[in-house]
Every structure is written in C-alpha cells, then in structure tokens.
CSV table of C-alpha atoms in Angstrom, one decimal:
chain,number,residue,atom,x,y,z
A,1,MET,CA,-6.8,6.5,50.9
A,2,PRO,CA,-5.7,5.7,47.3
A,3,GLN,CA,-2.2,4.4,47.0
A,4,HIS,CA,-1.5,6.7,44.0
A,5,ASP,CA,-2.6,10.0,42.5
A,6,LEU,CA,-2.5,8.5,39.0
A,7,ILE,CA,-2.4,5.0,37.4
A,8,VAL,CA,-1.5,4.8,33.7
A,9,ILE,CA,-2.4,1.6,31.9
A,10,GLY,CA,0.1,1.2,29.0
A,11,THR,CA,3.6,2.6,28.7
A,12,GLY,CA,3.7,3.4,25.0
A,13,PRO,CA,4.7,7.0,24.0
A,14,GLY,CA,1.4,8.4,25.4
A,15,GLY,CA,1.4,6.4,28.6
A,16,TYR,CA,5.0,6.8,29.7
A,17,VAL,CA,5.1,10.5,28.8
A,18,CYS,CA,1.9,11.1,30.7
A,19,ALA,CA,3.3,9.3,33.7
A,20,ILE,CA,6.6,11.3,33.7
A,21,ARG,CA,4.9,14.6,33.3
A,22,ALA,CA,2.5,13.8,36.1
A,23,SER,CA,5.4,12.9,38.3
A,24,GLN,CA,7.2,16.2,37.5
A,25,LEU,CA,4.0,17.9,38.6
A,26,GLY,CA,4.2,16.3,42.0
A,27,MET,CA,1.9,13.3,41.6
A,28,LYS,CA,2.5,9.8,43.0
A,29,VAL,CA,2.3,7.7,39.8
A,30,ALA,CA,2.1,4.0,38.9
A,31,VAL,CA,2.1,2.4,35.5
A,32,VAL,CA,0.8,-1.0,34.3
A,33,GLU,CA,2.4,-2.6,31.3
A,34,LYS,CA,1.7,-6.1,29.9
A,35,ARG,CA,5.0,-6.3,28.0
A,36,ALA,CA,8.2,-7.3,29.7
A,37,THR,CA,9.6,-4.0,28.4
A,38,HIS,CA,8.2,-0.5,28.3
A,39,GLY,CA,7.6,1.7,25.2
A,40,GLY,CA,4.5,0.0,23.7
A,41,THR,CA,4.1,-1.0,20.1
A,42,CYS,CA,6.2,2.1,19.0
A,43,LEU,CA,9.4,1.2,20.7
A,44,ASN,CA,9.1,-2.5,20.7
A,45,VAL,CA,7.6,-3.6,17.4
A,46,GLY,CA,6.6,-0.4,15.5
A,47,CYS,CA,8.2,3.0,15.0
A,48,ILE,CA,11.7,2.3,16.3
A,49,PRO,CA,12.5,-1.1,14.8
A,50,SER,CA,11.0,-0.1,11.4
A,51,LYS,CA,13.1,3.0,11.3
A,52,ALA,CA,16.2,0.9,12.0
A,53,LEU,CA,15.4,-1.4,9.1
A,54,LEU,CA,14.5,1.6,6.8
A,55,HIS,CA,17.8,3.2,7.6
A,56,ALA,CA,19.9,0.1,7.2
A,57,SER,CA,18.2,-1.0,3.9
A,58,GLU,CA,18.5,2.5,2.5
A,59,ARG,CA,22.3,2.4,3.2
A,60,TYR,CA,22.5,-1.0,1.6
A,61,ALA,CA,20.7,0.2,-1.6
A,62,GLU,CA,22.8,3.4,-1.6
A,63,ALA,CA,26.0,1.3,-1.4
A,64,ALA,CA,24.8,-0.9,-4.3
A,65,ASN,CA,23.5,1.8,-6.5
A,66,GLY,CA,24.7,5.3,-5.4
A,67,PHE,CA,28.2,5.1,-4.0
A,68,ALA,CA,29.9,4.6,-7.4
A,69,ALA,CA,28.7,7.9,-8.7
A,70,MET,CA,30.5,9.6,-5.7
A,71,GLY,CA,33.7,7.8,-6.4
A,72,ILE,CA,33.3,5.1,-3.8
A,73,LYS,CA,33.6,1.6,-5.2
A,74,VAL,CA,32.1,-1.2,-3.1
A,75,THR,CA,30.2,-4.4,-3.7
A,76,PRO,CA,27.8,-4.7,-0.7
A,77,ALA,CA,26.8,-8.1,0.7
A,78,LEU,CA,23.7,-8.5,2.8
A,79,ASP,CA,24.0,-10.1,6.2
A,80,LEU,CA,20.3,-10.1,7.2
A,81,ALA,CA,21.0,-11.6,10.6
A,82,ALA,CA,23.4,-8.8,11.5
A,83,MET,CA,20.9,-6.2,10.2
A,84,LEU,CA,18.2,-7.6,12.4
A,85,ALA,CA,20.6,-7.6,15.3
A,86,PHE,CA,21.3,-3.9,14.6
A,87,LYS,CA,17.6,-3.3,14.7
A,88,ASP,CA,17.2,-5.2,18.0
A,89,GLN,CA,20.1,-3.4,19.6
A,90,GLY,CA,18.4,-0.1,18.8
A,91,VAL,CA,15.1,-1.3,20.3
A,92,LYS,CA,16.9,-2.4,23.5
A,93,GLY,CA,18.6,1.0,23.9
A,94,ASN,CA,15.3,2.8,23.6
A,95,VAL,CA,13.2,0.5,25.9
A,96,ASP,CA,16.0,0.5,28.5
A,97,GLY,CA,16.0,4.3,28.3
A,98,VAL,CA,12.2,4.5,29.1
A,99,ALA,CA,12.7,2.1,32.1
A,100,PHE,CA,15.5,4.4,33.3
A,101,LEU,CA,13.3,7.5,33.0
A,102,LEU,CA,10.4,5.8,34.9
A,103,ARG,CA,12.8,4.9,37.7
A,104,LYS,CA,14.3,8.4,37.7
A,105,HIS,CA,10.9,9.9,38.3
A,106,LYS,CA,10.1,7.3,41.1
A,107,ILE,CA,7.2,5.9,39.2
A,108,ASP,CA,5.9,2.5,40.4
A,109,HIS,CA,5.6,-0.1,37.7
A,110,PHE,CA,3.5,-3.2,37.6
A,111,HIS,CA,4.3,-5.7,34.8
A,112,GLY,CA,1.0,-7.4,34.1
A,113,THR,CA,-2.4,-6.9,32.4
A,114,GLY,CA,-4.6,-4.1,33.8
A,115,ARG,CA,-8.4,-4.3,34.1
A,116,LEU,CA,-10.7,-1.6,35.4
A,117,ILE,CA,-12.7,-2.9,38.5
A,118,GLY,CA,-14.2,0.4,39.5
A,119,PRO,CA,-13.5,4.1,39.6
A,120,GLY,CA,-9.9,4.6,40.6
A,121,LYS,CA,-9.3,0.8,40.8
A,122,VAL,CA,-7.2,-1.3,38.5
A,123,GLU,CA,-6.7,-5.0,38.9
A,124,VAL,CA,-3.3,-6.2,37.7
A,125,THR,CA,-2.9,-9.8,36.6
A,126,PHE,CA,0.7,-10.9,36.6
A,127,ILE,CA,2.3,-13.5,34.3
A,128,ASN,CA,2.1,-16.1,37.1
A,129,GLY,CA,-1.6,-15.6,37.4
A,130,GLU,CA,-1.5,-13.7,40.7
A,131,LYS,CA,-3.6,-10.6,40.9
A,132,GLN,CA,-3.3,-7.3,42.8
A,133,ALA,CA,-5.6,-4.3,43.0
A,134,VAL,CA,-4.0,-0.9,42.7
A,135,GLU,CA,-6.0,2.3,43.6
A,136,ALA,CA,-5.6,5.9,42.5
A,137,LYS,CA,-7.5,9.1,42.3
A,138,SER,CA,-7.4,9.0,38.5
A,139,VAL,CA,-6.8,6.3,35.9
A,140,VAL,CA,-5.5,6.8,32.3
A,141,ILE,CA,-6.1,4.3,29.6
A,142,ALA,CA,-3.2,4.5,27.1
A,143,THR,CA,-3.1,1.0,25.7
A,144,GLY,CA,-2.5,2.0,22.1
A,145,SER,CA,-3.6,0.0,19.0
A,146,GLU,CA,-3.0,-3.3,17.3
A,147,ALA,CA,-2.8,-4.5,13.7
A,148,MET,CA,-6.2,-5.0,12.1
A,149,GLY,CA,-6.8,-8.4,10.7
A,150,LEU,CA,-8.8,-9.4,7.6
A,151,PRO,CA,-11.8,-11.7,7.6
A,152,GLY,CA,-10.7,-15.3,6.8
A,153,ILE,CA,-7.0,-14.4,6.7
A,154,ALA,CA,-5.2,-16.0,9.6
A,155,ILE,CA,-2.0,-14.1,10.6
A,156,ASP,CA,0.6,-16.6,11.8
A,157,GLU,CA,3.6,-14.2,11.8
A,158,LYS,CA,5.5,-16.7,9.6
A,159,ARG,CA,4.0,-16.7,6.1
A,160,ILE,CA,1.1,-14.3,6.7
A,161,VAL,CA,2.5,-11.5,8.9
A,162,SER,CA,1.5,-8.3,10.5
A,163,SER,CA,3.9,-5.4,10.8
A,164,THR,CA,5.4,-7.2,13.8
A,165,GLY,CA,6.3,-10.3,11.8
A,166,ALA,CA,7.6,-8.2,8.9
A,167,LEU,CA,10.2,-6.8,11.2
A,168,SER,CA,11.9,-10.1,11.8
A,169,LEU,CA,11.7,-12.3,8.7
A,170,PRO,CA,14.6,-14.8,8.8
A,171,GLU,CA,15.3,-14.4,5.1
A,172,VAL,CA,14.5,-12.1,2.3
A,173,PRO,CA,11.4,-13.4,0.5
A,174,LYS,CA,11.5,-13.8,-3.2
A,175,ARG,CA,8.0,-12.4,-3.6
A,176,MET,CA,6.0,-10.3,-1.0
A,177,ALA,CA,2.4,-9.1,-1.2
A,178,VAL,CA,1.5,-6.1,0.9
A,179,ILE,CA,-2.1,-5.7,1.7
A,180,GLY,CA,-2.7,-2.0,2.2
A,181,ALA,CA,-1.0,1.1,0.8
A,182,GLY,CA,-0.9,3.1,4.0
A,183,TYR,CA,2.3,4.3,5.7
A,184,ILE,CA,3.0,0.9,7.3
A,185,GLY,CA,2.7,-1.1,4.1
A,186,LEU,CA,4.7,1.4,2.1
A,187,GLU,CA,7.5,1.6,4.6
A,188,LEU,CA,7.9,-2.1,5.3
A,189,GLY,CA,7.3,-3.0,1.6
A,190,SER,CA,10.1,-0.6,0.6
A,191,VAL,CA,12.5,-2.2,3.2
A,192,TRP,CA,12.1,-5.7,1.7
A,193,SER,CA,12.1,-4.4,-1.9
A,194,ARG,CA,15.5,-2.7,-1.3
A,195,LEU,CA,16.8,-6.0,0.2
A,196,GLY,CA,15.8,-7.9,-3.0
A,197,ALA,CA,12.1,-9.0,-2.7
A,198,GLU,CA,9.7,-8.5,-5.5
A,199,VAL,CA,7.0,-6.5,-3.7
A,200,THR,CA,3.4,-5.9,-4.9
A,201,VAL,CA,1.2,-3.6,-2.9
A,202,ILE,CA,-2.5,-4.3,-3.1
A,203,GLU,CA,-4.9,-1.5,-2.1
A,204,MET,CA,-8.7,-1.3,-2.3
A,205,LEU,CA,-8.7,2.5,-3.0
A,206,GLU,CA,-7.5,4.0,-6.3
A,207,ARG,CA,-4.6,5.7,-4.6
A,208,VAL,CA,-1.8,5.1,-2.1
A,209,ALA,CA,-1.5,6.8,1.3
A,210,PRO,CA,-5.1,7.7,2.0
A,211,GLY,CA,-5.4,11.0,3.7
A,212,LEU,CA,-2.2,12.4,2.1
A,213,ASP,CA,-2.4,15.3,-0.3
A,214,GLY,CA,-3.4,13.8,-3.6
A,215,GLU,CA,-0.6,15.3,-5.6
A,216,VAL,CA,2.0,14.2,-3.1
A,217,ALA,CA,0.6,10.7,-3.0
A,218,ARG,CA,0.8,10.4,-6.8
A,219,GLN,CA,4.4,11.5,-6.7
A,220,LEU,CA,5.2,9.0,-4.0
A,221,GLN,CA,3.7,6.1,-6.0
A,222,ARG,CA,5.7,7.1,-9.0
A,223,VAL,CA,8.9,7.2,-7.1
A,224,LEU,CA,8.3,3.8,-5.4
A,225,ALA,CA,7.3,2.3,-8.7
A,226,LYS,CA,10.6,3.5,-10.2
A,227,GLN,CA,12.4,1.8,-7.3
A,228,GLY,CA,10.7,-1.5,-8.2
A,229,VAL,CA,7.6,-1.7,-6.1
A,230,ALA,CA,4.5,-2.8,-8.1
A,231,PHE,CA,1.0,-1.6,-7.3
A,232,LYS,CA,-2.4,-3.0,-7.8
A,233,LEU,CA,-4.8,-0.2,-6.8
A,234,GLY,CA,-8.6,-0.4,-6.7
A,235,THR,CA,-8.1,-4.1,-5.9
A,236,LYS,CA,-9.3,-6.3,-3.0
A,237,LEU,CA,-8.0,-9.5,-1.6
A,238,VAL,CA,-10.6,-12.3,-1.8
A,239,SER,CA,-8.7,-15.2,-0.4
A,240,VAL,CA,-5.2,-16.7,0.3
A,241,ASP,CA,-4.4,-20.3,-0.5
A,242,GLY,CA,-1.4,-21.4,1.5
A,243,LYS,CA,-1.5,-25.1,0.8
A,244,GLY,CA,1.5,-25.1,-1.5
A,245,LYS,CA,5.1,-24.1,-1.1
A,246,SER,CA,4.1,-20.6,-2.1
A,247,MET,CA,0.8,-18.9,-1.5
A,248,THR,CA,-1.7,-18.0,-4.1
A,249,LEU,CA,-3.8,-14.8,-3.6
A,250,THR,CA,-7.1,-14.4,-5.4
A,251,LEU,CA,-7.7,-10.7,-6.2
A,252,GLU,CA,-10.6,-8.9,-7.8
A,253,PRO,CA,-11.4,-5.3,-8.7
A,254,ALA,CA,-12.8,-3.4,-5.7
A,255,LYS,CA,-15.8,-2.4,-7.8
A,256,GLY,CA,-16.3,-5.9,-9.0
A,257,GLY,CA,-15.1,-7.8,-12.1
A,258,LYS,CA,-12.9,-10.6,-13.2
A,259,THR,CA,-10.6,-12.2,-10.6
A,260,GLU,CA,-6.9,-12.8,-10.9
A,261,THR,CA,-4.3,-14.6,-8.9
A,262,LEU,CA,-0.9,-13.6,-7.5
A,263,ASP,CA,1.7,-16.0,-6.1
A,264,CYS,CA,4.0,-14.9,-3.3
A,265,ASP,CA,6.1,-16.3,-0.4
A,266,ILE,CA,5.1,-13.7,2.3
A,267,VAL,CA,1.9,-11.8,2.8
A,268,LEU,CA,2.1,-8.6,4.9
A,269,VAL,CA,-1.3,-7.6,6.2
A,270,ALA,CA,-1.1,-3.8,6.7
A,271,ALA,CA,-4.7,-2.9,6.3
A,272,GLY,CA,-4.8,-0.6,9.3
A,273,ARG,CA,-4.9,-0.6,13.1
A,274,VAL,CA,-7.6,-0.8,15.7
A,275,PRO,CA,-7.8,0.4,19.4
A,276,ASN,CA,-6.3,-2.2,21.8
A,277,THR,CA,-9.0,-2.3,24.5
A,278,GLN,CA,-9.7,-6.0,24.9
A,279,GLY,CA,-9.7,-7.2,28.4
A,280,LEU,CA,-9.8,-3.7,30.0
A,281,GLY,CA,-13.4,-4.2,31.2
A,282,LEU,CA,-14.7,-1.1,29.5
A,283,ALA,CA,-18.3,-2.3,29.2
A,284,GLU,CA,-18.4,-3.5,32.8
A,285,ALA,CA,-17.0,-0.1,34.0
A,286,GLY,CA,-19.6,1.8,31.9
A,287,ILE,CA,-17.2,3.5,29.6
A,288,LYS,CA,-18.7,4.5,26.3
A,289,THR,CA,-17.0,3.6,23.0
A,290,ASP,CA,-17.9,4.6,19.4
A,291,ASN,CA,-18.7,2.5,16.4
A,292,ARG,CA,-15.0,2.0,15.7
A,293,GLY,CA,-14.2,0.7,19.2
A,294,ARG,CA,-12.6,4.0,20.3
A,295,ILE,CA,-13.1,5.3,23.8
A,296,VAL,CA,-15.3,8.4,23.8
A,297,VAL,CA,-13.7,11.3,25.6
A,298,ASP,CA,-14.5,15.0,26.1
A,299,GLY,CA,-12.1,17.9,25.5
A,300,GLY,CA,-10.2,17.1,28.7
A,301,PHE,CA,-9.7,13.4,27.8
A,302,ALA,CA,-12.3,12.3,30.4
A,303,THR,CA,-14.4,9.2,29.6
A,304,SER,CA,-18.0,8.7,30.6
A,305,VAL,CA,-16.9,7.5,34.0
A,306,SER,CA,-15.6,10.0,36.5
A,307,GLY,CA,-11.9,9.8,37.2
A,308,ILE,CA,-11.1,7.6,34.2
A,309,TYR,CA,-9.3,9.2,31.2
A,310,ALA,CA,-8.0,8.0,27.8
A,311,ILE,CA,-5.3,9.2,25.4
A,312,GLY,CA,-3.5,8.1,22.2
A,313,ASP,CA,-4.6,5.4,19.7
A,314,VAL,CA,-7.6,4.3,21.9
A,315,ILE,CA,-9.4,7.6,21.2
A,316,ALA,CA,-10.3,9.5,18.0
A,317,GLY,CA,-7.6,11.1,15.9
A,318,PRO,CA,-4.5,10.1,14.0
A,319,MET,CA,-2.8,7.0,15.4
A,320,LEU,CA,0.6,8.7,15.8
A,321,ALA,CA,3.1,8.3,18.7
A,322,HIS,CA,3.7,12.1,18.9
A,323,LYS,CA,0.0,12.8,19.0
A,324,ALA,CA,-0.3,10.4,22.0
A,325,GLU,CA,2.7,12.1,23.7
A,326,GLU,CA,1.1,15.6,23.4
A,327,GLU,CA,-2.2,14.2,24.8
A,328,GLY,CA,-0.3,12.6,27.7
A,329,VAL,CA,1.4,15.9,28.6
A,330,ALA,CA,-1.8,17.9,28.2
A,331,LEU,CA,-3.8,15.5,30.4
A,332,ALA,CA,-1.1,15.4,33.2
A,333,GLU,CA,-1.2,19.2,33.2
A,334,LEU,CA,-5.0,19.3,33.3
A,335,LEU,CA,-5.0,16.9,36.3
A,336,ALA,CA,-2.6,19.2,38.0
A,337,GLY,CA,-4.9,22.2,37.5
A,338,GLN,CA,-2.9,23.7,34.6
A,339,ALA,CA,-4.1,24.5,31.1
A,340,GLY,CA,-3.0,21.5,29.1
A,341,HIS,CA,-4.0,21.7,25.4
A,342,VAL,CA,-3.3,19.9,22.1
A,343,ASN,CA,-3.6,21.8,18.7
A,344,TYR,CA,-4.7,19.0,16.4
A,345,ASP,CA,-4.3,21.3,13.3
A,346,THR,CA,-0.5,21.3,13.7
A,347,ILE,CA,0.3,17.6,14.3
A,348,PRO,CA,2.7,16.5,11.6
A,349,SER,CA,2.7,13.1,10.0
A,350,VAL,CA,5.6,11.4,8.2
A,351,ILE,CA,6.0,8.4,5.9
A,352,TYR,CA,9.6,7.2,6.2
A,353,THR,CA,10.0,5.9,2.7
A,354,ALA,CA,12.9,7.0,0.5
A,355,PRO,CA,12.3,9.8,-0.1
A,356,GLU,CA,10.3,10.7,3.0
A,357,VAL,CA,6.9,12.3,2.9
A,358,ALA,CA,5.9,14.8,5.6
A,359,SER,CA,2.7,16.8,6.1
A,360,VAL,CA,1.1,19.2,8.5
A,361,GLY,CA,-2.3,20.9,8.3
A,362,LYS,CA,-4.8,20.7,5.5
A,363,THR,CA,-4.5,19.0,2.1
A,364,GLU,CA,-5.8,20.6,-1.1
A,365,GLU,CA,-8.7,18.2,-1.1
A,366,GLU,CA,-9.7,19.2,2.4
A,367,LEU,CA,-9.6,22.9,1.5
A,368,LYS,CA,-11.7,22.4,-1.6
A,369,ALA,CA,-14.2,20.4,0.4
A,370,ALA,CA,-14.5,23.1,3.0
A,371,GLY,CA,-14.8,25.8,0.3
A,372,ILE,CA,-11.7,27.7,1.5
A,373,ALA,CA,-10.0,29.9,-1.1
A,374,TYR,CA,-6.3,29.2,-1.1
A,375,LYS,CA,-3.0,29.9,-2.9
A,376,VAL,CA,-0.4,27.3,-3.7
A,377,GLY,CA,3.4,27.6,-3.7
A,378,LYS,CA,5.4,24.6,-4.9
A,379,PHE,CA,9.2,24.3,-5.3
A,380,PRO,CA,11.0,21.2,-6.7
A,381,PHE,CA,14.2,19.8,-5.1
A,382,THR,CA,15.6,19.7,-8.6
A,383,ALA,CA,16.1,23.5,-8.2
A,384,ASN,CA,17.7,23.2,-4.7
A,385,ALA,CA,21.5,23.4,-4.7
A,386,ARG,CA,22.1,21.0,-1.8
A,387,ALA,CA,19.7,18.4,-3.3
A,388,LYS,CA,21.5,18.7,-6.6
A,389,VAL,CA,25.0,18.0,-5.2
A,390,ASN,CA,23.6,15.2,-2.9
A,391,ARG,CA,21.7,13.7,-5.8
A,392,THR,CA,18.5,13.7,-3.8
A,393,THR,CA,16.4,15.7,-6.2
A,394,GLU,CA,13.2,13.6,-6.1
A,395,GLY,CA,10.2,15.5,-4.8
A,396,PHE,CA,9.0,19.0,-3.9
A,397,VAL,CA,7.7,21.3,-1.2
A,398,LYS,CA,4.1,22.4,-1.4
A,399,ILE,CA,2.6,25.2,0.7
A,400,LEU,CA,-1.1,26.0,0.9
A,401,ALA,CA,-2.0,29.5,2.2
A,402,GLU,CA,-5.3,31.1,2.8
A,403,ALA,CA,-6.1,33.5,-0.1
A,404,ALA,CA,-7.5,36.2,2.0
A,405,THR,CA,-5.0,36.3,4.9
A,406,ASP,CA,-1.9,34.5,3.5
A,407,ARG,CA,-2.0,32.3,6.7
A,408,VAL,CA,-0.3,28.9,6.0
A,409,LEU,CA,-3.0,26.2,6.3
A,410,GLY,CA,-0.9,23.2,5.1
A,411,VAL,CA,2.6,22.2,4.1
A,412,HIS,CA,3.4,19.0,2.3
A,413,ILE,CA,7.0,17.8,1.5
A,414,ILE,CA,8.2,14.8,-0.4
A,415,GLY,CA,12.0,14.6,-0.4
A,416,ALA,CA,15.1,13.6,1.5
A,417,ASP,CA,14.8,14.3,5.2
A,418,ALA,CA,11.2,15.6,4.9
A,419,GLY,CA,10.4,14.4,8.4
A,420,THR,CA,12.9,16.8,9.9
A,421,MET,CA,12.1,19.7,7.6
A,422,ILE,CA,8.3,19.6,8.4
A,423,ALA,CA,9.0,20.9,12.0
A,424,GLU,CA,9.7,24.3,10.6
A,425,ALA,CA,6.3,24.4,9.0
A,426,ALA,CA,4.6,23.1,12.2
A,427,VAL,CA,6.3,25.9,14.3
A,428,LEU,CA,5.2,28.5,11.9
A,429,MET,CA,1.6,27.3,11.8
A,430,GLU,CA,1.4,26.9,15.6
A,431,PHE,CA,2.0,30.7,15.8
A,432,GLY,CA,-0.4,31.5,12.9
A,433,GLY,CA,2.3,32.5,10.5
A,434,SER,CA,1.9,33.5,6.9
A,435,ALA,CA,3.7,32.4,3.7
A,436,GLU,CA,5.2,35.9,3.7
A,437,ASP,CA,6.6,35.3,7.2
A,438,LEU,CA,8.2,32.1,6.0
A,439,ALA,CA,9.6,33.7,2.9
A,440,ARG,CA,11.2,36.5,5.0
A,441,ILE,CA,13.1,34.1,7.3
A,442,CYS,CA,16.7,33.7,6.5
A,443,HIS,CA,17.6,30.1,5.7
A,444,ALA,CA,21.1,28.8,5.8
A,445,HIS,CA,22.7,28.0,2.4
A,446,PRO,CA,23.2,25.4,1.1
A,447,THR,CA,20.4,23.4,2.9
A,448,LEU,CA,17.3,21.4,1.8
A,449,ASN,CA,15.2,23.7,3.9
A,450,GLU,CA,15.8,26.5,1.4
A,451,ALA,CA,13.2,24.7,-0.7
A,452,ILE,CA,10.6,25.6,2.0
A,453,LYS,CA,11.5,29.3,1.8
A,454,GLU,CA,11.3,29.2,-2.0
A,455,ALA,CA,7.9,27.5,-1.9
A,456,ALA,CA,6.7,30.3,0.3
A,457,LEU,CA,8.1,32.8,-2.2
A,458,VAL,CA,6.1,31.0,-5.0
A,459,VAL,CA,2.9,31.6,-3.1
A,460,ASP,CA,3.5,35.3,-3.9
A,461,ARG,CA,4.8,34.4,-7.4
A,462,ARG,CA,8.3,35.7,-6.7
A,463,PRO,CA,10.7,32.7,-6.4
A,464,ILE,CA,14.4,33.4,-6.8
A,465,HIS,CA,15.8,30.1,-7.9
A,466,MET,CA,13.1,28.9,-10.3
C-alpha cells in the first residue's frame, strides 16, 4: 500500500498550501523540498524579501524627501547591512512559519530533490547523496519557476545578477542596468534607485509592464521617470563586456539600427521566468509539456499521466504566488471529492513600486481586441481627500464596465496602497457585480478607497467630487 495519499514536490505557496488543505481534508501528506527552508522562491528569494526592501527603501526616501513637509526634520543615513538584515529577519519569520504549519498538520517532509520514477512514486535524493523512494496515491508537481537567462550573458550573482542576487548586493551600485521592464525589474530597479543608484531600465518592447492596461503603464513610467529611473524602450541588449572595472553594455534598437553603449556596475537580468522542471524526469514519466516548457494539465490539474498533477508556475497562467495558492486549494479539494475551482478572471496582480499598481480582470486593449463594448470610469487621487492630506496624489482608479449590462470587467489602480484596494474590486467581480453596485456601497471617509466608489460613479457620469 502507498505510504501516503499525496506527495507534493515543492513547498512554495502552491505546494505548501496544497499540502495543508489536503491534510485538513483527512489525507496523509508528504512534501519534498530541495531548499533547506520551505516557502519556495516567493518566501526565500522573491516576494517576501523584495517587499521588505521595497518597504525599507520607501521609508528611507520618505525620510529624505517627504518628512520635512510634515514638520519632521531628519537627515537619514543609509546602513545597507542593517537593511539587508531587516530583510533576512522577515524572510526567516515567514519560512519558519511555514515549517510550523507543516508540523502542525502532521505533514511528513523530505529535504531533497524529487524525481518521478513512476505513477505515485517519487525518488528523493538527499544532500548527502542518499536516495529514498516515497509512494503515494497521487503526486503534485509544484516546483515553481526560475529566472530566465539571456543567451551569451552569464549570471554570476555578483556583477550580473538575477532577482536573487539583486536582493543581497553588498553595496549600492553607482550605476545599474535593468534588463526587462516587467514587475520584477521595475520593483528591484526602484529599490536601488531610491538608495542612490543611477538606474536605467532596458526593454525590447515600446512600453513598460507588458500585459498591464496601456494607460496605467504609461502613467507608471512617467512616475518612475520623475523619481529618477531612466528608460530605454524598444531596445535590446546585444552584449556585455565585463573585462574592465565597470561593464559596458552594447545596445541596439529592437527593430534594428545604430548601436550604442552604456556603462554600469551591476546588470540585473529581469527578462522573465521559466518553469522549474529540470531533473523531475518528466519526459521519462511520459508527462507532456508545451512549447514553453510548461506542464500540460486539464481542468482538474491532471497531467497526461494518471495520478500526477501540477499547479502554479509550472503550468499555464500568470506566475503569481496567489494563483498557485488557489490552484493548490482547488486541487486538494478535487482529490477529496469536492468541487475545487479557480476563477482565473478575478486573479489580481500587483506591482509593488511606489506608487503601487494593481489590476484585476480585462484591460482596455483586451476588451477592444475581443470586440466588447464597454464604459470607462476614471477618478484621480488628486481629487481624493485622504490622498491630498497624505500627499499621495499620484495615480488614479480606472473601472471598465460592460456597456450592455454594467457588469465590471476590469479594475486598474495606480496609487498608494493599490495592492490592498484591489481586493474590493476582486470581490465585486467574483460575484458578478456592476459599477452601479460598487457606486451604491457606502465607503468610509476619509479613505483612499473612496476613489473606487467615485470611479464607479464616473461610469454613469455622476461623480460627486470631480
């Protein structure tokens, strides 16, 4: 008989949440994790440490540039080592918390590398080289993603770094080049810019934040440029010459043309992420993958091999921790005979720059491409009382509602604490709410959330405070 009902390979947000929910539903669960600590990329070298540095660097910049206007006179001094220790302390608290939760739910854990050796069978290779086979009725692959490299550019995590190396630079670089204007590049680029680096973001496309609503992306670029971040859009990296004390980047227009050079001390490669499936034995097990290396699954997260499932960054969809969590819960409930489900139309996404950018649902570009008639309601934070007194007036709320039904199809916010405010929109959309519904809900005053109510009123051309 199998030793377990379920084995989960990988204990990132998708994996550990899936394991906990399965245990709650009465299953005997084991997890396999190659890191010494649980939590995956997100808790160890991704979401959590980056948010710690974003928070700390924002407070540093605020102390230097914003406190005086509030009657607080300080002259901040940067202690980078202490800031990195603050980040590491936060990471430790979170990964220790996950370990506690796994113990609480009596989940067996194996610290080693997992490889599929047959339906319901996983071979664990420990750090000392010893191996052990673990069996279960079902296996879940939740191994997440890793930073995507660039041809001919060797990441050494010292001068040419991925997001992992960018979280632990021993000193503030004088000049930093960020390759890629997605959320990782913009977030980490803004951290080091606030701490004193001259940051240049290089992006092949003619815009920042691909996939974001175009109007919001343009506003985000303007705000970051005003903060000192330089942009070279429609530009590709040709080569990096690191022979000298500094590095020389050769750049050229993405559509072809004259090359130029850019000198820098640190290169952050943030060109995207790819599924982390190396060494799992997918091909040998007969598991199908698509042309991007993602594991192919059906609507119930089942792979092409019976009893083996996959969730999170290794399958199609946005590479977001909370998307993986929802899939983990849904899969555990499906395995228990319940009706697990994920509504992919209401998964929010957030860019944790300052100001933050948060979105849920469709963009204007997507609605136009689909031929859907829609109405727009937009309200600026310059007209919001709380934003005025807090001096956080950058940005706006934008609501897209179906013209025929008034159902909200998309909400996009750029502004302070947008990542928290977007939850209100996600709840409304999950229940098929309309802009009128949102406009009729009483919002506390004075709050930033009132801008959401006002944007909903604008959909019907009846704002109060604009």
